Amino acid sequence: MNDSKLMNLAADNVRILAASMVEKANSGHPGGAMGGADFVNVLFSEFLEFDPENPRWEGRDPLFLDPGHMSPMLYSILALTGKYTLDELSQFRQWGSPTPGHPEVDVMRGVENTSGPLGQGHAYAVGAAIAAKFLKARFGEVMGQTIYTFISDGGIQEEISQGAGRLAGHLGLDNLVMFYDSNDIQLSTGTNAVTCEDTAKKYAAWNWNVISINGNNPDEIRKALTAAKAEKERPTLIIGKTIMGKGAVTAEQGSFERQCSTHGQPLSASGASYDETIKNLGGDPTDPFKIFPEVAELYAKRAAELKEIVAAKYAAKAEWAKANPELAAKLEDFFSGKAPKVDWAGIKQKANDATRGASATVTWCIGYSGRKHDLCFCRLVKL
């Protein structure tokens, strides 16, 4: 099987799992997950660097998911990496299951953030990129990770994204890569009913490196991610034009892609045929919670690659620690979870002082104590 066929098969595997999770739960959002499957497949199978045996490794590349309703996509791709079982996927949205409708932070399973309100994932990622820059400035390449985030049309529209995007561009966060899953559809309408702005020009004006691609083409995704990794001055926005409900068909096997109705309900309730769609994607609707052998082999190969990548980084860190024992001890302290000591007695408030003045006093005192102890941003933003 050639590379393109294998990558498409793996993305279809994610689509099958995502659609089946929603169908079995009779609740959820299959369409966006089916459209975004190609990007997360390329990212996890070729680019994202993490330690499968040590999910809390401080040097990992995190992925922050903005659209929490696309959780079936995240759980499915993480199942391919071994973080979720197929049985756990089949319990999507059920009481007590580890696969809630919107992801809740669980670093051990690869879920880097709790997501619900749109736009928050954008802000999480910018904060993490700032923290990573802070760490790299103090410790060098041992903290040289890339921060990834995945955002949808709804998240791009939220005002919190505007502030986060402007700040990221102004700071030149070249360690930040954001994929914009642009399928032009939201819950009840096309996006053209509520917005007509030029997103590419907006982010370019904020000093972002903007790349526009076919978001369902693995070759274009790979090329864009390679270019983003090579960027040394600006954050990168990859605008991927994707297909809502990619692969969805009717009972007569006619296309049912790009339909608003697949956004927020099971395929069988949207007008598509769940059974025919799963067959169209190469799955078995009577037994859909499966990982294709070729896909399992693809991710086993990536796991082996990650083992070598991580071993080399651990070795480099060990050499760095040997040459920089004080910095190494400080880095370990930063990630120990211990709070720095603050001289609370040094906080002197004036009677009847304005709130902004009182706040500034507390901020200065804590900041001063923090500087003495080299307080790290990463205690506020978990990497």
Coordinates of N, CA and C in Angstrom, one line a residue, residues 86-242:
L86 N -10.7 0.5 22.6 CA -11.9 0.6 21.7 C -13.1 0.5 22.5
D87 N -13.1 -0.3 23.6 CA -14.3 -0.4 24.5 C -14.6 1.0 25.1
E88 N -13.5 1.7 25.5 CA -13.7 3.1 26.1 C -14.3 4.0 25.0
L89 N -13.9 3.9 23.8 CA -14.5 4.7 22.7 C -16.0 4.4 22.6
S90 N -16.3 3.1 22.7 CA -17.7 2.7 22.5 C -18.6 3.2 23.7
Q91 N -18.0 3.6 24.8 CA -18.7 4.1 25.9 C -18.8 5.7 25.9
F92 N -18.6 6.3 24.8 CA -18.6 7.7 24.6 C -19.9 8.3 25.2
R93 N -19.7 9.4 26.0 CA -20.7 10.1 26.6 C -21.6 9.3 27.6
Q94 N -21.1 8.2 28.1 CA -21.8 7.4 29.1 C -21.3 7.8 30.5
W95 N -22.2 7.7 31.4 CA -21.8 8.0 32.8 C -20.6 7.2 33.3
G96 N -19.6 7.9 33.8 CA -18.5 7.3 34.4 C -17.4 6.9 33.4
S97 N -17.6 7.1 32.1 CA -16.6 6.7 31.1 C -15.5 7.8 31.0
P98 N -14.3 7.4 30.5 CA -13.3 8.4 30.4 C -13.4 9.1 29.0
T99 N -14.5 9.0 28.3 CA -14.7 9.7 27.1 C -15.9 10.6 27.1
P100 N -15.9 11.7 27.9 CA -17.0 12.6 27.9 C -17.2 13.3 26.6
G101 N -18.4 14.0 26.5 CA -18.7 14.7 25.3 C -17.7 15.8 24.9
H102 N -17.2 16.5 26.0 CA -16.2 17.5 25.8 C -15.0 17.0 26.7
P103 N -13.8 17.0 26.1 CA -12.6 16.4 26.8 C -12.3 17.1 28.1
E104 N -11.9 16.4 29.1 CA -11.4 16.9 30.3 C -10.0 16.6 30.5
V105 N -9.2 17.6 30.9 CA -7.7 17.4 30.9 C -7.3 16.1 31.6
D106 N -6.5 15.3 30.9 CA -6.0 14.1 31.4 C -4.7 13.8 30.7
V107 N -3.6 14.4 31.2 CA -2.3 14.4 30.5 C -1.8 12.9 30.3
M108 N -2.1 12.0 31.2 CA -1.7 10.7 31.1 C -2.3 10.0 29.9
R109 N -3.4 10.5 29.4 CA -4.1 9.9 28.2 C -3.9 10.8 27.0
G110 N -3.1 11.8 27.1 CA -2.8 12.7 26.0 C -3.8 13.8 25.8
V111 N -4.7 14.0 26.7 CA -5.7 15.2 26.7 C -5.0 16.3 27.4
E112 N -4.6 17.3 26.7 CA -3.8 18.4 27.3 C -4.6 19.5 27.9
N113 N -5.9 19.6 27.6 CA -6.7 20.7 28.1 C -8.2 20.3 28.1
T114 N -8.9 20.9 29.1 CA -10.4 20.8 29.1 C -10.9 21.8 28.1
S115 N -11.8 21.3 27.3 CA -12.3 22.3 26.2 C -13.8 22.2 26.2
G116 N -14.4 23.4 26.1 CA -15.8 23.6 26.0 C -16.1 24.9 25.3
P117 N -16.0 26.0 26.0 CA -16.2 27.3 25.3 C -15.2 27.5 24.2
L118 N -15.8 27.8 23.0 CA -14.9 28.0 21.8 C -14.0 29.2 22.0
G119 N -12.8 29.0 21.5 CA -11.8 30.1 21.6 C -10.8 29.9 22.7
Q120 N -11.2 29.1 23.7 CA -10.3 28.9 24.9 C -9.1 28.1 24.5
G121 N -9.2 27.1 23.6 CA -8.1 26.3 23.2 C -7.0 27.2 22.5
H122 N -7.4 28.2 21.7 CA -6.5 29.1 21.1 C -5.7 29.8 22.2
A123 N -6.4 30.3 23.3 CA -5.7 31.0 24.3 C -4.8 30.1 25.1
Y124 N -5.3 28.9 25.4 CA -4.4 27.9 26.1 C -3.1 27.7 25.4
A125 N -3.2 27.6 24.1 CA -2.0 27.3 23.3 C -1.0 28.5 23.3
V126 N -1.6 29.7 23.2 CA -0.8 30.9 23.2 C -0.1 31.0 24.6
G127 N -0.8 30.7 25.6 CA -0.2 30.8 27.0 C 0.9 29.7 27.1
A128 N 0.7 28.5 26.6 CA 1.7 27.5 26.6 C 2.9 27.8 25.8
A129 N 2.7 28.5 24.7 CA 3.8 28.9 23.8 C 4.7 29.9 24.5
I130 N 4.0 30.8 25.2 CA 4.7 31.9 26.0 C 5.6 31.2 27.1
A131 N 4.9 30.2 27.8 CA 5.6 29.5 28.8 C 6.8 28.7 28.3
A132 N 6.6 28.1 27.1 CA 7.7 27.4 26.5 C 8.9 28.3 26.1
K133 N 8.5 29.5 25.6 CA 9.6 30.5 25.3 C 10.4 30.9 26.5
F134 N 9.6 31.0 27.6 CA 10.2 31.4 28.9 C 11.2 30.3 29.3
L135 N 10.8 29.0 29.2 CA 11.6 27.9 29.6 C 12.9 27.8 28.7
K136 N 12.7 28.0 27.4 CA 13.8 27.8 26.4 C 14.8 28.9 26.7
A137 N 14.4 30.1 27.0 CA 15.3 31.2 27.3 C 16.2 30.9 28.5
R138 N 15.7 30.1 29.5 CA 16.4 29.8 30.7 C 17.2 28.5 30.6
F139 N 16.7 27.5 29.8 CA 17.3 26.2 29.8 C 17.8 25.8 28.4
G140 N 17.5 26.5 27.4 CA 18.0 26.1 26.1 C 17.2 25.1 25.4
E141 N 17.8 24.4 24.5 CA 17.1 23.4 23.6 C 16.5 22.2 24.3
V142 N 16.8 22.0 25.5 CA 16.1 20.9 26.2 C 14.7 21.2 26.4
M143 N 14.3 22.5 26.2 CA 12.9 22.9 26.3 C 12.5 23.6 25.0
G144 N 12.8 22.9 23.9 CA 12.6 23.5 22.6 C 11.4 22.9 21.8
Q145 N 10.3 22.6 22.6 CA 9.1 21.9 22.0 C 8.3 22.8 21.1
T146 N 7.4 22.2 20.3 CA 6.5 23.0 19.5 C 5.1 22.8 20.1
I147 N 4.3 23.9 20.2 CA 3.0 23.9 20.7 C 2.0 23.9 19.5
Y148 N 1.1 22.9 19.5 CA 0.1 22.8 18.4 C -1.3 23.0 19.0
T149 N -2.1 23.6 18.1 CA -3.5 23.7 18.5 C -4.4 23.6 17.3
F150 N -5.6 23.1 17.6 CA -6.6 22.8 16.5 C -7.8 23.7 16.8
I151 N -8.2 24.5 15.9 CA -9.4 25.4 16.1 C -10.3 25.3 14.9
S152 N -11.6 25.5 15.2 CA -12.7 25.4 14.2 C -13.2 26.8 13.8
D153 N -14.2 26.8 12.9 CA -14.8 28.1 12.5 C -15.4 28.8 13.7
G154 N -16.1 28.1 14.6 CA -16.6 28.8 15.7 C -15.6 29.4 16.6
G155 N -14.5 28.7 16.8 CA -13.4 29.3 17.7 C -12.8 30.5 17.1
I156 N -12.6 30.5 15.7 CA -12.0 31.6 15.0 C -12.9 32.9 15.2
Q157 N -14.2 32.7 15.3 CA -15.2 33.8 15.5 C -15.2 34.4 16.9
E158 N -14.7 33.6 17.9 CA -14.8 34.1 19.3 C -13.9 35.2 19.5
E159 N -14.3 36.2 20.4 CA -13.5 37.4 20.6 C -12.2 37.0 21.4
I160 N -12.2 36.0 22.2 CA -11.0 35.6 23.0 C -9.9 35.2 22.0
S161 N -10.3 34.7 20.9 CA -9.3 34.3 19.9 C -8.6 35.5 19.3
Q162 N -9.3 36.6 19.2 CA -8.8 37.9 18.6 C -7.6 38.3 19.5
G163 N -7.9 38.4 20.8 CA -6.8 38.9 21.7 C -5.6 38.0 21.7
A164 N -5.9 36.6 21.8 CA -4.8 35.7 21.8 C -4.0 35.7 20.5
G165 N -4.7 35.8 19.4 CA -4.0 35.8 18.1 C -3.1 37.1 18.0
R166 N -3.6 38.2 18.4 CA -2.8 39.4 18.3 C -1.6 39.3 19.1
L167 N -1.7 38.8 20.4 CA -0.6 38.7 21.3 C 0.4 37.8 20.7
A168 N 0.0 36.6 20.2 CA 0.9 35.6 19.7 C 1.7 36.2 18.5
G169 N 1.1 36.9 17.6 CA 1.8 37.5 16.5 C 2.8 38.6 17.0
H170 N 2.3 39.4 17.9 CA 3.2 40.5 18.4 C 4.5 39.9 19.1
L171 N 4.3 38.8 19.8 CA 5.4 38.2 20.5 C 6.3 37.4 19.6
G172 N 5.8 37.1 18.4 CA 6.6 36.3 17.4 C 6.8 34.9 17.9
L173 N 5.7 34.3 18.4 CA 5.8 32.9 18.9 C 5.9 31.9 17.8
D174 N 7.2 31.8 17.3 CA 7.4 30.8 16.2 C 7.3 29.4 16.6
N175 N 7.2 29.1 17.9 CA 7.0 27.8 18.4 C 5.5 27.3 18.5
L176 N 4.6 28.2 17.9 CA 3.2 27.9 17.9 C 2.7 27.6 16.5
V177 N 2.0 26.5 16.4 CA 1.4 26.1 15.1 C -0.1 25.8 15.3
M178 N -0.9 26.5 14.6 CA -2.4 26.4 14.8 C -3.0 25.9 13.5
F179 N -3.8 24.8 13.5 CA -4.5 24.3 12.4 C -5.9 24.8 12.5
Y180 N -6.4 25.5 11.5 CA -7.8 26.0 11.4 C -8.6 25.1 10.5
D181 N -9.5 24.4 11.1 CA -10.3 23.4 10.4 C -11.5 24.2 9.8
S182 N -11.3 24.7 8.6 CA -12.2 25.6 7.9 C -13.1 24.9 7.0
N183 N -14.3 24.5 7.5 CA -15.3 23.7 6.6 C -16.5 24.6 6.3
D184 N -16.5 25.8 6.7 CA -17.5 26.8 6.3 C -18.9 26.4 6.9
I185 N -19.0 25.6 7.9 CA -20.3 25.2 8.4 C -20.2 25.2 9.9
Q186 N -21.3 25.7 10.5 CA -21.5 25.7 12.0 C -22.8 25.0 12.3
L187 N -23.2 25.0 13.6 CA -24.3 24.1 14.0 C -25.5 24.2 13.2
S188 N -26.0 25.4 12.9 CA -27.3 25.6 12.2 C -27.3 26.3 10.9
T189 N -26.1 26.8 10.5 CA -26.0 27.5 9.2 C -24.6 27.4 8.7
G190 N -24.5 27.9 7.4 CA -23.1 28.0 6.9 C -22.5 29.3 7.6
T191 N -21.2 29.3 7.6 CA -20.5 30.4 8.3 C -20.8 31.8 7.6
N192 N -21.1 31.7 6.3 CA -21.3 32.9 5.5 C -22.6 33.7 6.0
A193 N -23.4 33.1 6.9 CA -24.6 33.7 7.4 C -24.2 34.7 8.5
V194 N -23.0 34.5 9.1 CA -22.6 35.3 10.3 C -21.3 36.0 10.1
T195 N -20.5 35.7 9.2 CA -19.2 36.3 9.0 C -18.7 36.4 7.6
C196 N -18.0 37.4 7.2 CA -17.5 37.6 5.9 C -16.0 38.0 5.9
E197 N -15.4 38.0 7.0 CA -14.0 38.5 7.1 C -13.0 37.5 6.4
D198 N -11.9 38.1 6.1 CA -10.8 37.3 5.4 C -9.8 36.9 6.6
T199 N -10.0 35.7 7.0 CA -9.2 35.2 8.2 C -7.7 35.2 7.9
A200 N -7.3 34.8 6.6 CA -5.9 34.8 6.3 C -5.3 36.2 6.4
K201 N -6.0 37.2 5.9 CA -5.5 38.6 6.0 C -5.4 39.1 7.4
K202 N -6.4 38.7 8.2 CA -6.5 39.1 9.6 C -5.2 38.6 10.3
Y203 N -5.0 37.3 10.2 CA -3.8 36.7 10.9 C -2.5 37.2 10.4
A204 N -2.4 37.4 9.1 CA -1.2 38.0 8.5 C -1.0 39.4 9.0
A205 N -2.0 40.2 9.2 CA -1.9 41.5 9.8 C -1.4 41.5 11.2
W206 N -1.6 40.4 11.9 CA -1.2 40.2 13.3 C 0.2 39.6 13.3
N207 N 0.9 39.5 12.2 CA 2.3 39.0 12.1 C 2.3 37.5 12.3
W208 N 1.3 36.8 11.7 CA 1.4 35.3 11.6 C 1.8 34.9 10.2
N209 N 2.5 33.7 10.2 CA 2.8 33.1 8.9 C 1.6 32.3 8.6
V210 N 0.9 32.6 7.4 CA -0.3 32.0 7.1 C -0.1 31.1 5.8
I211 N -0.6 29.8 6.0 CA -0.5 28.9 4.9 C -1.9 28.3 4.6
S212 N -2.4 28.4 3.4 CA -3.7 27.8 3.1 C -3.5 26.5 2.3
I213 N -4.3 25.5 2.7 CA -4.1 24.2 2.0 C -5.5 23.5 1.9
N214 N -5.5 22.4 1.2 CA -6.6 21.4 1.2 C -6.4 20.6 2.5
G215 N -7.3 20.8 3.5 CA -7.1 20.2 4.8 C -7.4 18.7 4.8
N216 N -7.8 18.1 3.7 CA -8.0 16.7 3.6 C -7.0 16.0 2.8
N217 N -6.0 16.7 2.4 CA -4.9 16.2 1.6 C -3.6 15.9 2.4
P218 N -3.3 14.7 2.7 CA -2.1 14.4 3.6 C -0.8 15.0 3.1
D219 N -0.6 15.1 1.8 CA 0.6 15.6 1.3 C 0.7 17.1 1.5
E220 N -0.4 17.8 1.4 CA -0.4 19.3 1.6 C -0.3 19.5 3.1
I221 N -0.9 18.7 3.9 CA -0.8 18.9 5.4 C 0.6 18.7 5.8
R222 N 1.3 17.6 5.3 CA 2.7 17.4 5.6 C 3.6 18.5 5.2
K223 N 3.4 19.0 4.0 CA 4.2 20.2 3.5 C 4.0 21.4 4.4
A224 N 2.8 21.7 4.8 CA 2.5 22.8 5.6 C 3.1 22.7 7.0
L225 N 3.0 21.5 7.6 CA 3.6 21.3 8.9 C 5.1 21.4 8.9
T226 N 5.7 20.9 7.8 CA 7.2 21.1 7.6 C 7.6 22.5 7.6
A227 N 6.8 23.3 6.8 CA 7.1 24.8 6.7 C 6.9 25.5 8.0
A228 N 5.8 25.1 8.7 CA 5.6 25.7 10.1 C 6.7 25.4 11.0
K229 N 7.3 24.2 11.0 CA 8.4 23.9 11.9 C 9.6 24.7 11.5
A230 N 9.8 25.0 10.2 CA 10.9 25.8 9.8 C 10.8 27.3 10.0
E231 N 9.6 27.8 10.3 CA 9.4 29.2 10.6 C 10.1 29.6 11.9
K232 N 10.9 30.7 11.8 CA 11.7 31.1 13.0 C 11.4 32.5 13.5
E233 N 10.3 33.1 13.0 CA 10.0 34.5 13.4 C 8.6 34.7 13.8
R234 N 7.7 33.8 13.4 CA 6.2 34.1 13.6 C 5.5 32.8 13.9
P235 N 4.4 32.9 14.6 CA 3.5 31.8 14.8 C 2.9 31.4 13.4
T236 N 2.5 30.2 13.2 CA 2.0 29.8 11.9 C 0.5 29.4 12.1
L237 N -0.3 29.9 11.2 CA -1.7 29.5 11.0 C -1.8 28.7 9.7
I238 N -2.2 27.4 9.8 CA -2.5 26.6 8.7 C -4.0 26.6 8.5
I239 N -4.5 27.2 7.4 CA -5.9 27.2 7.1 C -6.2 26.0 6.2
G240 N -6.8 25.0 6.8 CA -7.1 23.8 6.0 C -8.6 23.8 5.6
K241 N -8.9 23.9 4.3 CA -10.2 23.8 3.9 C -10.6 22.3 3.9
T242 N -11.6 22.0 4.8 CA -12.0 20.6 5.0 C -13.4 20.4 4.6

